[in-house]
Coordinates of C-alpha atoms and ligand atoms in Angstrom, one line a residue:
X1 CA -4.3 20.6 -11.2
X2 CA -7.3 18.1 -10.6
X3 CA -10.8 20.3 -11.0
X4 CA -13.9 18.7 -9.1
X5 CA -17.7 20.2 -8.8
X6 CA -19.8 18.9 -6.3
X7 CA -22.0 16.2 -7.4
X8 CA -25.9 14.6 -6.9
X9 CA -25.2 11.2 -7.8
X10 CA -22.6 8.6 -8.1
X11 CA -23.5 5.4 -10.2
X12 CA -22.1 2.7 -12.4
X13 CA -20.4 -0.6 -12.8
X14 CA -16.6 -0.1 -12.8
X15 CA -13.0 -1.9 -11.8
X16 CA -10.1 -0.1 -10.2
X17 CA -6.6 -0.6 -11.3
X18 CA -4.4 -3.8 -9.9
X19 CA -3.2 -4.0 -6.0
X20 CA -0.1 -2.3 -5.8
X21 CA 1.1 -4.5 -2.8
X22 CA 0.6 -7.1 -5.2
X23 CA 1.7 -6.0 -8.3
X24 CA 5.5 -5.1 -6.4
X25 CA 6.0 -8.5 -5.1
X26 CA 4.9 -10.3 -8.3
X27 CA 7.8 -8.5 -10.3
X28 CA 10.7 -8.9 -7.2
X29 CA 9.6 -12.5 -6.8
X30 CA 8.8 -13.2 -10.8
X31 CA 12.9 -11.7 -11.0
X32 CA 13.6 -13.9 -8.2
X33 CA 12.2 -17.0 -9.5
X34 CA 13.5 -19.5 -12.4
X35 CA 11.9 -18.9 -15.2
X36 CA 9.3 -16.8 -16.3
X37 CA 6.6 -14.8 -14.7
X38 CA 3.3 -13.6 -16.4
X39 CA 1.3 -11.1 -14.5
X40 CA -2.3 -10.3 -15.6
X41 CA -3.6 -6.9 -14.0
X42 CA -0.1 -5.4 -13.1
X43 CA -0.7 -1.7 -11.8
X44 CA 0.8 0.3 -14.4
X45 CA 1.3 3.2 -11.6
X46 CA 4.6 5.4 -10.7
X47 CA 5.7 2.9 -7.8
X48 CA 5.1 -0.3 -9.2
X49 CA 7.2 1.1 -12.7
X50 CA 10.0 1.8 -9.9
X51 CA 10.0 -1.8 -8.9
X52 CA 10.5 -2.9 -12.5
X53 CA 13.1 -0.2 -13.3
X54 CA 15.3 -1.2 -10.1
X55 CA 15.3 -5.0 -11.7
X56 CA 16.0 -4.1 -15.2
X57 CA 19.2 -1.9 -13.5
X58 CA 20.2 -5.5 -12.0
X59 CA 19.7 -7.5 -15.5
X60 CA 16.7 -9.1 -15.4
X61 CA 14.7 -8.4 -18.6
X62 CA 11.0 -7.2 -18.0
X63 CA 8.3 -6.6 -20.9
X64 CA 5.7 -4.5 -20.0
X65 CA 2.9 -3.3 -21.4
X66 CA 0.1 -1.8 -20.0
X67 CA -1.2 -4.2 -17.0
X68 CA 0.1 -7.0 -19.0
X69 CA 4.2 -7.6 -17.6
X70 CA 6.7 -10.7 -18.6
X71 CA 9.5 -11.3 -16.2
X72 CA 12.5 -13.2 -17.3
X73 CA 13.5 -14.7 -13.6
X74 CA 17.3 -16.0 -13.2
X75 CA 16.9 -17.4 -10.0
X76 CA 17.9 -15.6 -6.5
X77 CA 21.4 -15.4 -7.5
X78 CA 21.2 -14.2 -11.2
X79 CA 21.0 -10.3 -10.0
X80 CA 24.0 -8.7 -11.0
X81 CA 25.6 -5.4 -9.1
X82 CA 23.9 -2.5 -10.4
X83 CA 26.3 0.4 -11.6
X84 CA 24.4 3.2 -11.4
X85 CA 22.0 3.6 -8.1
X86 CA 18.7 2.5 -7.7
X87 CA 16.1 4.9 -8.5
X88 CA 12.5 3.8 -6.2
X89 CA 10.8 7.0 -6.6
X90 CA 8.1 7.6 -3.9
X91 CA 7.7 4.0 -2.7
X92 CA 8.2 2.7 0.5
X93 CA 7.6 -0.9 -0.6
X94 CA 10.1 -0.9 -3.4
X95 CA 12.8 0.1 -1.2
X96 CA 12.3 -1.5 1.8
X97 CA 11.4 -4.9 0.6
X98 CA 14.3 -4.3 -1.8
X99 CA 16.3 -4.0 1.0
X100 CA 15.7 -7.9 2.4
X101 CA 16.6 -8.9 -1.1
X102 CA 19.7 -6.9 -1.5
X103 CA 20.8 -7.9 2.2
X104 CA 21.0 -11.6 0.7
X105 CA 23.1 -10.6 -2.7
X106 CA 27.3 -10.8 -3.0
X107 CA 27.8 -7.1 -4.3
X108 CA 27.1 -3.4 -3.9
X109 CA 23.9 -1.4 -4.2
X110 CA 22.9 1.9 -3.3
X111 CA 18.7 2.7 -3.2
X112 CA 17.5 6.6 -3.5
X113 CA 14.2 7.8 -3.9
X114 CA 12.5 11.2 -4.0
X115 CA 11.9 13.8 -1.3
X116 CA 9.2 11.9 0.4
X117 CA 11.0 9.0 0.6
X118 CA 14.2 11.1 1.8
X119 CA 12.2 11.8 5.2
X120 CA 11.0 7.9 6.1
X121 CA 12.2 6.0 8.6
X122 CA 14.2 3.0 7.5
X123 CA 16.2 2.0 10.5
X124 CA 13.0 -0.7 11.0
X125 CA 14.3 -2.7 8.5
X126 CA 18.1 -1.5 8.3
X127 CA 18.2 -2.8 12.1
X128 CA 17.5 -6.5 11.8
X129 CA 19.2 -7.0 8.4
X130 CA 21.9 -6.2 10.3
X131 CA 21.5 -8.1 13.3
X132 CA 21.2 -11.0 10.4
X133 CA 24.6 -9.8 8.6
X134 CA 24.1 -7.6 6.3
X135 CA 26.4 -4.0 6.3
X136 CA 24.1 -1.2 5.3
X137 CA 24.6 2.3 5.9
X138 CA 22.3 5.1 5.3
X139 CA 22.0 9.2 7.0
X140 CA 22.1 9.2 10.5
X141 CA 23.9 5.5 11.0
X142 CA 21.2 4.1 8.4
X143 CA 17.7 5.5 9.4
X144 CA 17.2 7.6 6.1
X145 CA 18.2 7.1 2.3
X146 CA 20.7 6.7 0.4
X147 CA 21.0 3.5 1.8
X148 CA 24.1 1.9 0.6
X149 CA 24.0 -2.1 0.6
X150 CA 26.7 -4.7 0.6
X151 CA 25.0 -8.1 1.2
X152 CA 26.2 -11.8 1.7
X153 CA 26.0 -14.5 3.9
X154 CA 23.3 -14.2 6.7
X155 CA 22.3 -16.5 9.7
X156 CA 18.2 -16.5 10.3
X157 CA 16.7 -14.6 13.4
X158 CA 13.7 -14.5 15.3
X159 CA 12.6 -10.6 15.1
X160 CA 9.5 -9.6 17.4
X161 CA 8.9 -5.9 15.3
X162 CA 7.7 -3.5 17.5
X163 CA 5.2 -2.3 14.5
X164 CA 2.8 -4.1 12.7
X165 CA 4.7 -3.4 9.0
X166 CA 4.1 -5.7 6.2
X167 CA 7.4 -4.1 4.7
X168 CA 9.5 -4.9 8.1
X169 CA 7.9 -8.5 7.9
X170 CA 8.4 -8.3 4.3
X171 CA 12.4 -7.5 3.9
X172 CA 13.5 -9.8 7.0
X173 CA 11.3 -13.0 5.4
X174 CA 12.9 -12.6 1.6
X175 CA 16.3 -11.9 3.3
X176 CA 15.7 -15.2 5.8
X177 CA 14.7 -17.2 1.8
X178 CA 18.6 -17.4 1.9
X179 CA 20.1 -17.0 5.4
X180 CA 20.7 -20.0 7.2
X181 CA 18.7 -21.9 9.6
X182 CA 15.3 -20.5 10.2
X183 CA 14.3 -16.6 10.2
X184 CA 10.8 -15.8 12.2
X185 CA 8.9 -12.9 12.5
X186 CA 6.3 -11.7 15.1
X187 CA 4.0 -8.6 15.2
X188 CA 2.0 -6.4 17.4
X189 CA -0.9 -6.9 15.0
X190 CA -1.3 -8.6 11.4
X191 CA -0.1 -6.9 9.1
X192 CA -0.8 -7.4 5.2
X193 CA 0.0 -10.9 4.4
X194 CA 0.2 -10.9 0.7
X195 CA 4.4 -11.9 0.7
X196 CA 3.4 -14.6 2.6
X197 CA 0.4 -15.8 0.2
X198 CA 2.7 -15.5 -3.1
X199 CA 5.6 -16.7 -1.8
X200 CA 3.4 -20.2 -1.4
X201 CA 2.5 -19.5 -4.8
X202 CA 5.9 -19.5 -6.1
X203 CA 6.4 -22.8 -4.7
X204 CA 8.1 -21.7 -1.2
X205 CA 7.4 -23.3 2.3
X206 CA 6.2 -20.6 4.5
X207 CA 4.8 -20.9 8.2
X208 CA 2.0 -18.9 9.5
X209 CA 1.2 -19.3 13.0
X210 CA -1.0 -16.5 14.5
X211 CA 1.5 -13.8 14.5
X212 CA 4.0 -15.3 13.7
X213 CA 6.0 -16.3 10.0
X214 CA 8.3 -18.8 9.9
X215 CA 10.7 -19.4 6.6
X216 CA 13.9 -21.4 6.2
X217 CA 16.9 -20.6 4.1
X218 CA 18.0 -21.9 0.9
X219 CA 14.5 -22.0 -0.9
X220 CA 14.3 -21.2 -4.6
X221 CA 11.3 -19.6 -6.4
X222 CA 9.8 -21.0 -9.7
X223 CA 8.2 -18.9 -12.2
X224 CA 4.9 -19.0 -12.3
X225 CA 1.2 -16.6 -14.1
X226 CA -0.6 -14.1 -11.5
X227 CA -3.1 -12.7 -11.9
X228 CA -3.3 -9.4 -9.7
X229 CA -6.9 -8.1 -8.6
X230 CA -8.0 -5.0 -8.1
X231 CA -7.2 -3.0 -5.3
X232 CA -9.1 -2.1 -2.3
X233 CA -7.2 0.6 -1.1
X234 CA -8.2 2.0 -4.3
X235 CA -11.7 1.1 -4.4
X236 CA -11.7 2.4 -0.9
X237 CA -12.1 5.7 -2.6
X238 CA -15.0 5.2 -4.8
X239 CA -17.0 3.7 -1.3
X240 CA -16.0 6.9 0.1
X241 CA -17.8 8.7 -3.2
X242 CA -21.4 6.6 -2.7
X243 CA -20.9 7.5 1.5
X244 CA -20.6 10.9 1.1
X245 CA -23.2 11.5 -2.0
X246 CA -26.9 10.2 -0.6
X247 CA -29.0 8.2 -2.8
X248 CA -25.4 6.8 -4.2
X249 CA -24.9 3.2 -5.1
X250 CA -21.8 1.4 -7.2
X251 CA -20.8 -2.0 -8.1
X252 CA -17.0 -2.4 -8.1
X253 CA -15.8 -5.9 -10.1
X254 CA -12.5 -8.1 -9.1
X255 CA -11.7 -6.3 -5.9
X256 CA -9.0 -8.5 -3.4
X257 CA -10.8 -9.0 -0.3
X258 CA -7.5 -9.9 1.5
X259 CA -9.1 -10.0 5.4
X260 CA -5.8 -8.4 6.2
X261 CA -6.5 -5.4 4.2
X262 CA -10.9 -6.0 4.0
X263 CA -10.9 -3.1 7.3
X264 CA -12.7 -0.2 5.6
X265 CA -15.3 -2.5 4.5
X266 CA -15.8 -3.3 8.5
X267 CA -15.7 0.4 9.3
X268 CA -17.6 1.7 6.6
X269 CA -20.2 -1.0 7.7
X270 CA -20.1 -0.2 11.6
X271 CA -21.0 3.7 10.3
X272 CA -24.1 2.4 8.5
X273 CA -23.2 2.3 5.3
X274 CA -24.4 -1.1 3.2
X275 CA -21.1 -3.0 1.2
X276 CA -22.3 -6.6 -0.2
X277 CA -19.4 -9.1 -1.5
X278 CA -20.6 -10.8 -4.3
X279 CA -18.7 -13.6 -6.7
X280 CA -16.1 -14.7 -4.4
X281 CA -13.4 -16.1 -5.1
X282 CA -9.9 -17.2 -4.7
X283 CA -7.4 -16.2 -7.1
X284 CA -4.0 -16.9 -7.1
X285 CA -4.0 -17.8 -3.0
X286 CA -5.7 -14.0 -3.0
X287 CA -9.6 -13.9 -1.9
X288 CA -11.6 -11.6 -4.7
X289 CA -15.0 -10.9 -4.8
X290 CA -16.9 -8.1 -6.0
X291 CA -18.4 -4.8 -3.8
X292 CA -22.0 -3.9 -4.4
X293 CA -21.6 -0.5 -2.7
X294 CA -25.2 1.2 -1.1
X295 CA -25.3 4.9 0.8
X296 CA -27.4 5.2 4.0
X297 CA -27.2 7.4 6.7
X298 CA -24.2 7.2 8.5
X299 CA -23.1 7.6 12.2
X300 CA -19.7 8.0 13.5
X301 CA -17.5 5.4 14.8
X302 CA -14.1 4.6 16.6
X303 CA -11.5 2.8 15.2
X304 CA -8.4 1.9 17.0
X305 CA -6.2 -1.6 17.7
X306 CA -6.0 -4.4 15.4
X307 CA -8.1 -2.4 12.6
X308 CA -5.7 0.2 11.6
X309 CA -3.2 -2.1 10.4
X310 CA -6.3 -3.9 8.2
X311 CA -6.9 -0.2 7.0
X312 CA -3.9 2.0 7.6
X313 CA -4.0 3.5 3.6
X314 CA -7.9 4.3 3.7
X315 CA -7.7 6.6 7.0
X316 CA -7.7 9.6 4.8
X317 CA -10.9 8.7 2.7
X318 CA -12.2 7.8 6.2
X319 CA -12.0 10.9 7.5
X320 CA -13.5 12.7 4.6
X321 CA -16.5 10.0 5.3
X322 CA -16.8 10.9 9.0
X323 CA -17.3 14.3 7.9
X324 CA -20.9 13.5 6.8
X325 CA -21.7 10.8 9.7
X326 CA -23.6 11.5 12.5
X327 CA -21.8 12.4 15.5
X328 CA -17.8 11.9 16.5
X329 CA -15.5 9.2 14.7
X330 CA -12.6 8.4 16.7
X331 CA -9.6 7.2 15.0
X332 CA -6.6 6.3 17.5
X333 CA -3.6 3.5 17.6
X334 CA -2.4 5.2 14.0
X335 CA 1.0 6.6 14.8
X336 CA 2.1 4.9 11.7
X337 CA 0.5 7.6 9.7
X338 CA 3.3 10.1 11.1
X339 CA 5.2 8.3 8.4
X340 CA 4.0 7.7 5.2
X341 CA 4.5 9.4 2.1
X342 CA 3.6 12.8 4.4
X343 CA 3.1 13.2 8.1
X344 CA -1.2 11.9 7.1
X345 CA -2.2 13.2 10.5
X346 CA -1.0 16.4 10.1
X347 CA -2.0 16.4 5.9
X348 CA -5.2 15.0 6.3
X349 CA -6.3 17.9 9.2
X350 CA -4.7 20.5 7.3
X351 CA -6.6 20.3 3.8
X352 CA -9.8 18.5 5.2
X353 CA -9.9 21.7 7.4
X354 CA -9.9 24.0 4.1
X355 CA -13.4 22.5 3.2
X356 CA -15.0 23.7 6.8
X357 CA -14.5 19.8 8.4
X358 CA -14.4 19.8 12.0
X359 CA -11.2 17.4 12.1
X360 CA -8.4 17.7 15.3
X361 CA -5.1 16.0 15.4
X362 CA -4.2 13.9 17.9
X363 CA -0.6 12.0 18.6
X364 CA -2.0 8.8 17.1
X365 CA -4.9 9.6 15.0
X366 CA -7.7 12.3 14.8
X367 CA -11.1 12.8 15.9
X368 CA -13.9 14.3 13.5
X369 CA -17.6 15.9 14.3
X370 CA -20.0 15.2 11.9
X371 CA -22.0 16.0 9.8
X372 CA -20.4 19.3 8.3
X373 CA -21.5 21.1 5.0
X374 CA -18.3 21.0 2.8
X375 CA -17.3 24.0 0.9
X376 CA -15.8 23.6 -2.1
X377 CA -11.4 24.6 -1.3
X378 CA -8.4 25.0 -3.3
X379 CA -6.6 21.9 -1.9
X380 CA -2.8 20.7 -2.2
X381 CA -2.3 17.3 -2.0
X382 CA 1.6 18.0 -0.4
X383 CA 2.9 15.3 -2.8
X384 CA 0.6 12.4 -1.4
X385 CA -1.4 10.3 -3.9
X386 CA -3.7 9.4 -1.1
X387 CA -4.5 12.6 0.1
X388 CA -5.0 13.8 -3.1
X389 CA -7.3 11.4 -4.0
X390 CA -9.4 11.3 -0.8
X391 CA -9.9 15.0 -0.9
X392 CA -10.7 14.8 -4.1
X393 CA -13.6 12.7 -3.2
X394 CA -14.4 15.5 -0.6
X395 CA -14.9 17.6 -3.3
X396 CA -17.7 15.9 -4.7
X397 CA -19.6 16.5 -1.7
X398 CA -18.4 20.1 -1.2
X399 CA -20.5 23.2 -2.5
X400 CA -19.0 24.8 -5.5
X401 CA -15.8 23.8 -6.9
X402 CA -12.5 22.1 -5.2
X403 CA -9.5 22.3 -7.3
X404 CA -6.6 19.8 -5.9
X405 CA -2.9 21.2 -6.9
X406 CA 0.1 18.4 -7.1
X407 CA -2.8 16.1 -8.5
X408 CA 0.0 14.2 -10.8
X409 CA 1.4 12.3 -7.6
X410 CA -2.4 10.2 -8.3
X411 CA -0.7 8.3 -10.9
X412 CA 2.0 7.0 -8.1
X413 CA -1.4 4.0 -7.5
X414 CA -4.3 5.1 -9.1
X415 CA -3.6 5.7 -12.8
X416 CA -7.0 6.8 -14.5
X417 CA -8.4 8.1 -11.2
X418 CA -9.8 11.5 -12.5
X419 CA -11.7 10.1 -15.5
X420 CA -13.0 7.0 -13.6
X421 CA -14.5 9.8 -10.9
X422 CA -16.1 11.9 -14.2
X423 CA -17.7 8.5 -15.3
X424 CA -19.3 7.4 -12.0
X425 CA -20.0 10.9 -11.0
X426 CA -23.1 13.0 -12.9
Ligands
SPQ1 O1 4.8 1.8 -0.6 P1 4.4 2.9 0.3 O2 5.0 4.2 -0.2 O3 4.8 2.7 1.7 O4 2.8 3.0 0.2 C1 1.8 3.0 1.2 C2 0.5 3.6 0.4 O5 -0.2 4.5 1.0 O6 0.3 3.3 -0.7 C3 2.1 3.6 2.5 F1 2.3 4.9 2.5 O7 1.3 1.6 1.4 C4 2.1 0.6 2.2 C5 1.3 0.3 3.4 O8 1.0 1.4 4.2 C6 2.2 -0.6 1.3 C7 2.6 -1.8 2.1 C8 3.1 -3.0 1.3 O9 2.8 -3.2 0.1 O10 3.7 -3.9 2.0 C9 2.5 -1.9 3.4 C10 2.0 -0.8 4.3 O11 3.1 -0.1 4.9 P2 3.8 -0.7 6.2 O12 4.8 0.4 6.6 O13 2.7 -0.8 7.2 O14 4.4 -2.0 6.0

């Protein structure tokens, strides 16, 4: 149980914990790779501790302390059949990128996770793999977990996904590293492109054209250092603290200003509020800079089309934002929320309502009337580490005192989250 009082002020210099997109790929690919892998700024959290736990289960040795992690890579082919299942907790990106990688391997796996996980579609990345060889079987003729994998030889495909997923892109590009011929992939919209980025990194020829990806078969990976930075969808949280508190101002160091992933900086802006990038940089094929954060009157907004993918994780700290701009923010084309770690749509309206927002559902989004005087709610955050967190942020702008049940799912990307918010907060 997470305890938050509103608050008059929100200051301070601080950094958020390392990009969990990130931090995921650099332990698959550091296992994939020859050699070894340093990664500086690893995410310590729930999911990314799931990723390493599903390699050590296929032989590759992993030290990790802290942010600080050391993976002993064996090459693609040095995996060896797990004998127990795989274990990927609550995240998404574990299994379904897992699943690429498991498509391409000559033995047996089967992939679990928790309830959350249980409920999420997988049939967008079961469907291809398929169409490139792989036999995987799951509930309901492979749509939901277990998921049960037998890979091997696979011939490359050109895949136009009908959703702009960086995990659908993700799984049929690693499994297309060892099909043959060429393996392409097309979206609706761009979609995170951080595989693509450290894949180059690790020494691999990828092709970005427009929406398109383009890899060939038979490439190997060679160990390599990465550092991870910090991680906006995390950060994302502590603008929504200075938006939502007036007279509020932060600086936030080593942030990964990814433009793929850089949208609530564009929204937060359109409302009003000021976000300066300071000390940029490019680290490890990864833009970074640092976020000098400034309140000021906000005014609602609409975002919709190629935006949501750029900011599909922030769209519950957004809508606790829009409840304190002026007028109606309009957030449509964001379907995709039906399906994360809860239904965010139907989550986000349910507790954001328990504070007195004016927040109503729509099939692909939500609309919100601002501005609304919070009151202070006993708030569950159903499991979700985002909505947990962003109504957590709620509560600083809420009368009285918000107390968030299920808090521990935090830790699943934002380890440290309640004590950074009690330093920045007075
Ligand atoms: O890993 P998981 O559980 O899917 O986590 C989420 C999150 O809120 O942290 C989504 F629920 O982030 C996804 C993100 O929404 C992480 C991700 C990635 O690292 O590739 C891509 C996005 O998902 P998708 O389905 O659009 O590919």
């Amino acid at each position: 149980m997470l305890k938050i009082r509103q608050t008059n002020l929100v200051s301070g210099e601080v950094q958020v914990p390392g990009d969990k997109s990130i931090s995921h790929r650099a332990v698959m690919f550091g296992a994939l790779a020859e050699g070894t892998t340093t990664i500086h700024g690893f995410l310590p959290g729930a999911d990314c501790l799931s990723t390493i736990s599903c390699f050590r289960r296929m032989g590759i040795e992993i030290e990790q302390n802290g942010d600080q992690v050391t993976v002993h890579g064996k090459g693609w082919f040095g995996l060896t059949e797990p004998a127990q299942h795989l274990d990927v907790g609550n995240s998404g990106t574990t299994i379904r990128l897992m699943a690429g990688i498991l498509a391409t391997q000559p033995f047996h796996a089967v992939m679990e996770g928790d309830e959350s996980i249980a409920r999420r579609p997988m049939r967008r990345v079961v469907a291809p793999l398929r169409e490139m060889g792989a036999k995987i079987d799951g509930r309901q003729n492979g749509e939901y977990t277990p998921l049960a994998i037998r890979g091997g030889e696979l011939t490359g495909i050109d895949y136009r996904s009908p959703v702009a997923s960086a995990q659908v892109k993700s799984a049929i590009l690693l499994a297309g590293l060892q099909a043959k011929g060429r393996t392409s992939v097309t979206e609706p919209h761009l979609s995170r492109d951080h595989t693509e980025r450290m894949l180059k990194a690790f020494g691999v020829e990828v092709v970005c054209d427009g929406l398109t990806v383009t890899v060939t078969g038979g490439q190997t990976l060679t160990g390599r250092t990465i550092h991870v930075p910090g991680d906006i969808s995390s950060a994302a949280f502590l603008i929504g603290a200075v938006m939502v508190v007036p007279g509020s101002s932060l600086v936030i160091r080593n942030v990964g200003v990814n433009p793929t992933r850089t949208g609530i900086i564009d929204a937060v802006r359109a409302m009003g509020g000021r976000i300066e990038l300071t000390n940029e940089r490019v680290v490890n094929e990864e833009p970074v800079a640092d976020l000098v954060v400034t309140h000021a009157p906000l005014t609602g907004t609409v975002i919709e089309g190629e935006l949501i993918p750029r900011l599909i994780d922030e769209i519950p700290v957004l809508a606790v934002i829009a409840t304190q701009a002026q007028g109606r923010t309009i957030i449509r084309d964001a379907q995709e929320l039906r399906v994360k770690e809860t239904d965010r749509i139907a989550t986000v309206v349910s507790e954001l309502s328990k504070f007195g927002a004016k927040v109503t559902p729509t099939e692909d989004g939500m609309i919100i009337e601002g501005p609304t005087k919070l009151t202070g709610a006993a708030i569950d955050s159903q499991g979700d580490h985002r909505i947990g967190m962003a109504m957590a942020i709620a509560g600083l702008a809420a009368q009285g005192e918000t107390t968030i049940a299920n808090a521990e799912a935090i830790n699943v990307s934002f380890p440290g989250f309640a004590a950074l918010l009690e330093k920045i907060a007075r």
